[in-house]
C-alpha positions as CSV (number, residue, x, y, z in Angstrom):
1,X,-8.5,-14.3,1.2
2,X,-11.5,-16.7,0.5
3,X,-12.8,-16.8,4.6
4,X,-12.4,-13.0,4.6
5,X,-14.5,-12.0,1.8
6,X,-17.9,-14.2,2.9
7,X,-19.3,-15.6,5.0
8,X,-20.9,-14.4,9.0
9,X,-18.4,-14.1,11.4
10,X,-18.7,-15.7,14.7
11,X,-20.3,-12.7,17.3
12,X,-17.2,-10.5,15.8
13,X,-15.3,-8.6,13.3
14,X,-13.4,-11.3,11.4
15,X,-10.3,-8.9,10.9
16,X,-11.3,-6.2,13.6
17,X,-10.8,-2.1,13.5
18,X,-11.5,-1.4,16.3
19,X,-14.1,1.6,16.0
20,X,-15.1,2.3,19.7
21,X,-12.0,2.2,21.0
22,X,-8.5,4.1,20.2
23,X,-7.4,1.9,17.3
24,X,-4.6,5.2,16.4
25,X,-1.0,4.5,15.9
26,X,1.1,7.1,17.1
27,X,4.3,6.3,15.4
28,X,3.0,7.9,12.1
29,X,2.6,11.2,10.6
30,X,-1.0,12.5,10.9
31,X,-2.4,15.4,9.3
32,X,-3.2,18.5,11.6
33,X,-4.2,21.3,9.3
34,X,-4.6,22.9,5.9
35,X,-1.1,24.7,6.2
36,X,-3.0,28.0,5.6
37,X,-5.1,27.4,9.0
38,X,-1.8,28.1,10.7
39,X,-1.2,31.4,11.5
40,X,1.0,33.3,13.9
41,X,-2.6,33.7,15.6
42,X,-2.6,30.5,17.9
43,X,-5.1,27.4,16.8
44,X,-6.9,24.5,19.0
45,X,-7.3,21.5,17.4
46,X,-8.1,18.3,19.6
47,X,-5.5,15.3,17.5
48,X,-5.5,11.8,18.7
49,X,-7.6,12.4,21.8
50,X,-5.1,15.4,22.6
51,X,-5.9,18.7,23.1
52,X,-3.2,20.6,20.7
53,X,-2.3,24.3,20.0
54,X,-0.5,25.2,16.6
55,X,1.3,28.4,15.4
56,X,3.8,29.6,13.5
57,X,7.0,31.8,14.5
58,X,7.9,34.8,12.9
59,X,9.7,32.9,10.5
60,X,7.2,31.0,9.7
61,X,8.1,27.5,11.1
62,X,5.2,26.0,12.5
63,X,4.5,24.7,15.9
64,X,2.7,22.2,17.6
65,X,2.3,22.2,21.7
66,X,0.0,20.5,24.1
67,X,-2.7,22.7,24.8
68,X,-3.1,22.9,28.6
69,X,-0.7,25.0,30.4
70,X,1.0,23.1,33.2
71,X,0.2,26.3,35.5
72,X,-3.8,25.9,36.1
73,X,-4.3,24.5,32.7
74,X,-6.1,26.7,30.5
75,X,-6.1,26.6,27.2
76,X,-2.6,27.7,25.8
77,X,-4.9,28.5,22.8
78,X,-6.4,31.5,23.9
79,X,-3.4,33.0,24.1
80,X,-1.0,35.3,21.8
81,X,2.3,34.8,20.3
82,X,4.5,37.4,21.5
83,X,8.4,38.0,19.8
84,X,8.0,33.6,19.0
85,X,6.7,33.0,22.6
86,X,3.4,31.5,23.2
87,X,2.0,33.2,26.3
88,X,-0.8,31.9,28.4
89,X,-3.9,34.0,28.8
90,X,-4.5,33.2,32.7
91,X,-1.5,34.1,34.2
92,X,1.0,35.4,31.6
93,X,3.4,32.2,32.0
94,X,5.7,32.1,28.4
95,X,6.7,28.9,26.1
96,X,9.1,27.9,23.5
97,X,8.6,26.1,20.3
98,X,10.3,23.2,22.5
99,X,7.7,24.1,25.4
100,X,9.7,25.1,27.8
101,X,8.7,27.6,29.9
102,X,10.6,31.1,29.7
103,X,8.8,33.6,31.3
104,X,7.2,33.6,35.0
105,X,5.8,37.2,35.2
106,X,5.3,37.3,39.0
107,X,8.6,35.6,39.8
108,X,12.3,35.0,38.9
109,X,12.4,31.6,39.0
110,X,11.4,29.5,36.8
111,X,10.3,25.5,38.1
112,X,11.6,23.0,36.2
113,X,8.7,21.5,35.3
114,X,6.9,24.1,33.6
115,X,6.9,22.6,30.7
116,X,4.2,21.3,28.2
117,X,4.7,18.3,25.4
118,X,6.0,19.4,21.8
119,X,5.3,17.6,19.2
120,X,7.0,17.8,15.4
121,X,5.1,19.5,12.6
122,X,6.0,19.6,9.2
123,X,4.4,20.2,5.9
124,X,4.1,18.0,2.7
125,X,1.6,19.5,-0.3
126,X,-0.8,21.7,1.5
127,X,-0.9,20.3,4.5
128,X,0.7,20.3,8.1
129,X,1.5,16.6,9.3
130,X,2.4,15.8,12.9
131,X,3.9,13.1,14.8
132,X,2.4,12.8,18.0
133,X,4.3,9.1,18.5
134,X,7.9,9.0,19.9
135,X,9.8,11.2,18.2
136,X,13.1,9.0,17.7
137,X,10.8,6.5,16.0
138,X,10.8,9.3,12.9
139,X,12.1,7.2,9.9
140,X,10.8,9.3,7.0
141,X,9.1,12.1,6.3
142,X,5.3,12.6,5.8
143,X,4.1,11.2,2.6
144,X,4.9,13.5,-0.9
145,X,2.4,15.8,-2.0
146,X,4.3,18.0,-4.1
147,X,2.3,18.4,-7.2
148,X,-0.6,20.0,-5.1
149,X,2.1,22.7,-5.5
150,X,3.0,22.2,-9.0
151,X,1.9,25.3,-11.2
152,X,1.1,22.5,-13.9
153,X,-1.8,21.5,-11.6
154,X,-4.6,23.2,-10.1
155,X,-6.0,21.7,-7.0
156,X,-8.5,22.5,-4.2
157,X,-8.9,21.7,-0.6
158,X,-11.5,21.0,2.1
159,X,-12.2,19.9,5.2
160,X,-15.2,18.5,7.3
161,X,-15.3,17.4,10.7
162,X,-17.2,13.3,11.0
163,X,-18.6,12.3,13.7
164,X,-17.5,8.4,13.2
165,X,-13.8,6.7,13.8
166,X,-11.9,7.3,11.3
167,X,-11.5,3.5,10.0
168,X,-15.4,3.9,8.7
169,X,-14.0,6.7,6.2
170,X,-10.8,5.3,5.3
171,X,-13.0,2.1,4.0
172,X,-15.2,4.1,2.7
173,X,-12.9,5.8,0.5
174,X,-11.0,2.4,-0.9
175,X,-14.3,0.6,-2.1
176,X,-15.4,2.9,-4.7
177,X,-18.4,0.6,-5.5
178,X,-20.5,2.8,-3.3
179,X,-20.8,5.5,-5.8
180,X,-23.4,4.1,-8.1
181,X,-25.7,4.2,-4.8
182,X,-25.0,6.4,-2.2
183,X,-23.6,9.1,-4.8
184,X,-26.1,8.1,-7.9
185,X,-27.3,11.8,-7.9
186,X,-24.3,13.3,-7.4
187,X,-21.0,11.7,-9.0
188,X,-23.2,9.9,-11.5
189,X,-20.8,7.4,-12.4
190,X,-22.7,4.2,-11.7
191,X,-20.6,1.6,-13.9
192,X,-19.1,0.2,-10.7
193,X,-20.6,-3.3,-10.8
194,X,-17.4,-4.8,-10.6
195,X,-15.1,-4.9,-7.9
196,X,-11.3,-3.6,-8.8
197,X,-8.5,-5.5,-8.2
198,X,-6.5,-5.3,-5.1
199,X,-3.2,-6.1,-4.1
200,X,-0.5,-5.1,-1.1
201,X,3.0,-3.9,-1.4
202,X,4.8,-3.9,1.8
203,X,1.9,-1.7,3.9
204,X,0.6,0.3,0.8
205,X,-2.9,-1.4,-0.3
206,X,-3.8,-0.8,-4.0
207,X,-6.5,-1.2,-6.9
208,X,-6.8,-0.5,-10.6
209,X,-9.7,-0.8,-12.7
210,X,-10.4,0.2,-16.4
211,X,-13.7,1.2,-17.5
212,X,-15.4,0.8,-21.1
213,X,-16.5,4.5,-22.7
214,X,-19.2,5.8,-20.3
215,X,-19.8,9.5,-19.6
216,X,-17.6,10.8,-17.0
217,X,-18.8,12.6,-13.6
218,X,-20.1,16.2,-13.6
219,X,-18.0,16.7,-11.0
220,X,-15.0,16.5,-12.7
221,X,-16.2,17.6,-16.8
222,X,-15.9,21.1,-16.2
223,X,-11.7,21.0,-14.3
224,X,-11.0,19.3,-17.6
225,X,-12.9,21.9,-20.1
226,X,-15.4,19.2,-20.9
227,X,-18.7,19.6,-21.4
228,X,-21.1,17.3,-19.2
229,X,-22.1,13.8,-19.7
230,X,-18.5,13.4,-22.4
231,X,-17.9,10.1,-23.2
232,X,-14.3,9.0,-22.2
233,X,-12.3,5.9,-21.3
234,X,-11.3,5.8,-18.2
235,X,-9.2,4.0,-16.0
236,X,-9.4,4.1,-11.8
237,X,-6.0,3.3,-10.1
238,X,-6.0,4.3,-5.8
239,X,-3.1,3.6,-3.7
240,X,-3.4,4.2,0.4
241,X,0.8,4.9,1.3
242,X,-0.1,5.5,4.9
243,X,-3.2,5.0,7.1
244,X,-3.5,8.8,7.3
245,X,-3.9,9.0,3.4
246,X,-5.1,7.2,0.6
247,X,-4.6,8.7,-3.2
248,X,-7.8,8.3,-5.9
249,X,-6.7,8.8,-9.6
250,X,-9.4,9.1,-12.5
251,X,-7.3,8.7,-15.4
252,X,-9.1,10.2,-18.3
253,X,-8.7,8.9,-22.5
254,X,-10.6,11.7,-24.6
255,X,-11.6,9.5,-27.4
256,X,-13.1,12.0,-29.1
257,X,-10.2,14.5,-29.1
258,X,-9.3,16.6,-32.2
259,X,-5.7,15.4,-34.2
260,X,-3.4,16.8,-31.9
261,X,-5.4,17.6,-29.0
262,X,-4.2,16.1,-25.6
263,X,-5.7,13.2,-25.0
264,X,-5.1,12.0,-21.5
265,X,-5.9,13.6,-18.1
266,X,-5.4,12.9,-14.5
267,X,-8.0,14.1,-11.4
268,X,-6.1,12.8,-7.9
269,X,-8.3,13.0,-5.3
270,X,-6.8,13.3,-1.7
271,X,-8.1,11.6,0.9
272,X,-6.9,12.3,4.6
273,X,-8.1,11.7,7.9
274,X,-7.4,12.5,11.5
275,X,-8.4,10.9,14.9
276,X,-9.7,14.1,16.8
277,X,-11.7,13.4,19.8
278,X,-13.3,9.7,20.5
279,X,-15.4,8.7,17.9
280,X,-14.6,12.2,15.7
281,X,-12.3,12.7,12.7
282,X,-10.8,15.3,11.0
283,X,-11.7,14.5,7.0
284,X,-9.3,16.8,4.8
285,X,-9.4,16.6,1.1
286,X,-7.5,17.6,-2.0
287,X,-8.9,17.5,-6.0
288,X,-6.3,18.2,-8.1
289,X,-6.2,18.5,-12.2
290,X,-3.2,18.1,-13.9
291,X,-4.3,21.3,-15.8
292,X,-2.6,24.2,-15.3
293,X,-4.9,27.6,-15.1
294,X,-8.2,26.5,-13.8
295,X,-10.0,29.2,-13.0
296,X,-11.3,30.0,-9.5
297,X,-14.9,29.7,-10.7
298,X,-14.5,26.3,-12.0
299,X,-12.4,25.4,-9.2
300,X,-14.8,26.8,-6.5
301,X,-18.0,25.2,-8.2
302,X,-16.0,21.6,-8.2
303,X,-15.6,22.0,-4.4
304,X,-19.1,22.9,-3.7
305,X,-19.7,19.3,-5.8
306,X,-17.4,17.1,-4.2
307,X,-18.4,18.5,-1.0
308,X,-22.3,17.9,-1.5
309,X,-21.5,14.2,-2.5
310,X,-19.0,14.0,0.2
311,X,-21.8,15.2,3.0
312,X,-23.6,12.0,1.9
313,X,-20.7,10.0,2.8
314,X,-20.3,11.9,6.2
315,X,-24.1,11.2,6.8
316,X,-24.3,7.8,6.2
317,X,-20.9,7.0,8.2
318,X,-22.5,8.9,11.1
319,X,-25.2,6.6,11.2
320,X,-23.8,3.8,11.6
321,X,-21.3,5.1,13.9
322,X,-24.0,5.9,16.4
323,X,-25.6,2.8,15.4
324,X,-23.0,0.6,16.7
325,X,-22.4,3.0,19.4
326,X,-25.4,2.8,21.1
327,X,-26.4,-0.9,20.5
328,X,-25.3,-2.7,23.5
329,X,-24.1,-5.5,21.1
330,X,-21.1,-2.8,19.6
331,X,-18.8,-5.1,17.9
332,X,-20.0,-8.3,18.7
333,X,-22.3,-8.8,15.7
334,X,-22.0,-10.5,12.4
335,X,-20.0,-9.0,10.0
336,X,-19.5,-10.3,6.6
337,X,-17.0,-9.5,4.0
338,X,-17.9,-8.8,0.2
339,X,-15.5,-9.6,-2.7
340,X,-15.2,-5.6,-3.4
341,X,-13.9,-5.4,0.5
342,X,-10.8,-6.1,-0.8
343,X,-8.9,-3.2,-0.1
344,X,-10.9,-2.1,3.7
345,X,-9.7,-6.0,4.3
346,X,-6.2,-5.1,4.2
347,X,-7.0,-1.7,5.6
348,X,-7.7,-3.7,9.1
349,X,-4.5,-5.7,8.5
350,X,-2.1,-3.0,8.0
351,X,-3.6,-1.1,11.2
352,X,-3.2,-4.5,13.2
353,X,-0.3,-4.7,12.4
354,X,0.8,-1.0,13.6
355,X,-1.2,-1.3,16.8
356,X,0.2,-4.9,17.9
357,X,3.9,-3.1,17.3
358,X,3.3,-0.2,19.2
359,X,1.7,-2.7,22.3
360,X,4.8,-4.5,22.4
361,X,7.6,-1.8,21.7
């Protein structure tokens, strides 16, 4: 890994992601809600460069169709689910969950090809994951999030939409050493001088990192029932399963606790993005304490947190999105590699590896 970590490349990305151009698998689960988005009220979301509508049926199965009807395409969106069929605003034209036309109101017939792309939805934790690849490539389902669920855990969720490919916030995400600058005024946990260490297993990239004593984010004191600026030892462990998802644990030692107090705690953070449109991404998160009975208040003031540091992330990747979108150079400039780029190294290796499949299936 030595001539990826330092060291100007020559007029090029060393290992390149591709940010101007579609750099998204398809033959992947991607996230396309919060599952509590999706209603039986019809919803347009724009996934992969795809226009897409999602609803659910009266038994609550969610749905996922292209969102153009194959009519005069408008917007399937801007229509209303009637007894499981999704009817088309314009002209009254009806669809399946399979997207096969049912209903022609101004005639019997029915042509064959009034039809409009499905697309398989599922849920995993609280969110809605979609496959927008070929659908007999499906080989497992989307990645466990059950403990978002657990009543022994009390988690929140959020969403912003970026205006930056979503490579720029998956790297963001894996190279925590950031913090101590971008976030030194919010998170407040600037002992990341060191970079973690990193290492693959099959397509999951990892790190771990322990920390000496040092006080522990604001951000998270209060989920835990600590007061702010506690001392604890804590340890850093991240694991990225899937391209769409990468998982942050702050794994907390109370060094101070009372004889027979608990001692140790867990925040996992949730990181998730989306391709929407080019050069937009759908950034979904999830905080979750393995503490059962947070209150809303404490909850809800943790999310107003995370988001304010997170909107300095979301700036700053928006920068240099349009930075590198409107120099005429793009790509073709110098790019070096630090030793804490470990993890965004292996990032760009993973996702070559998907894309060069996918070319040659």
């Amino acid at each position: 890994m030595n001539d990826q970590q330092g060291g100007l490349t020559k007029g090029a990305q060393l290992i390149p992601n591709g940010m101007l151009n579609d750099n998204y698998p398809r033959n992947m689960w991607w996230c396309a809600a919060l599952a509590d988005e999706v209603t039986e009220k019809p919803i347009a979301r724009w996934l992969l460069e795809k226009p897409v509508v999602m609803y659910r049926l009266s038994d609550g199965t969610p749905v996922a169709l292209d969102n153009r009807c194959p009519h005069r395409w408008a917007p399937l969106s801007g229509g209303k689910v009637i007894e499981d069929q999704l009817v088309c605003p314009y002209h009254g034209m009806a669809f399946g969950s399979d997207g096969v036309c049912t209903k022609v109101p101004t005639q019997k017939s029915i042509p064959p090809s009034a039809k409009v792309q499905s697309y398989p939805l599922r849920q995993a934790g609280r969110f809605l994951w979609i496959w927008m690849g070929n659908p007999d490539k499906i080989d497992h389902d989307p990645i466990d999030m059950a403990y978002q669920t657990d009543p022994n855990w009390s988690a929140i969720t959020a969403y912003m939409e970026v205006d930056a490919n979503w490579v720029l916030i998956r790297e963001n995400v894996l190279d925590l050493t950031h913090i101590a600058f971008l976030h030194s005024g919010t998170f407040k946990q600037n002992d990341w001088d060191n970079p973690p260490e990193v290492g693959m297993e099959g397509d999951t990239v990892f790190y771990e990192q322990d920390f000496p004593p040092s006080p522990l984010s604001p951000l998270f004191c209060s989920g835990f029932g600590f007061e702010d600026g506690k001392i604890v030892k804590r340890e850093q462990k991240g694991w990225m399963p899937s391209l769409a998802v990468s998982f942050s644990d702050w794994k907390v030692h109370d060094i101070s606790a009372e004889p027979g107090a608990r001692v140790d705690y867990v925040v996992r953070g949730a990181h998730i993005v989306t391709p929407g449109k080019r050069g937009e991404t759908h950034y979904f998160f999830a905080a979750a304490f393995d503490v059962p009975g947070v209150t809303d208040e404490v909850l809800e003031k943790t999310k107003v947190n995370i988001l304010e540091a997170f909107n300095e992330d979301k700036d700053l990747l928006q920068q240099i999105y349009a930075l590198v979108s409107d120099d005429p150079r793009g790509l073709d400039f110098p790019e070096i590699n630090l030793g804490a780029d470990g993890a965004g190294v292996r990032v760009r290796q993973v996702l070559k590896r998907k894309l060069d499949a996918e070319r040659t299936a």
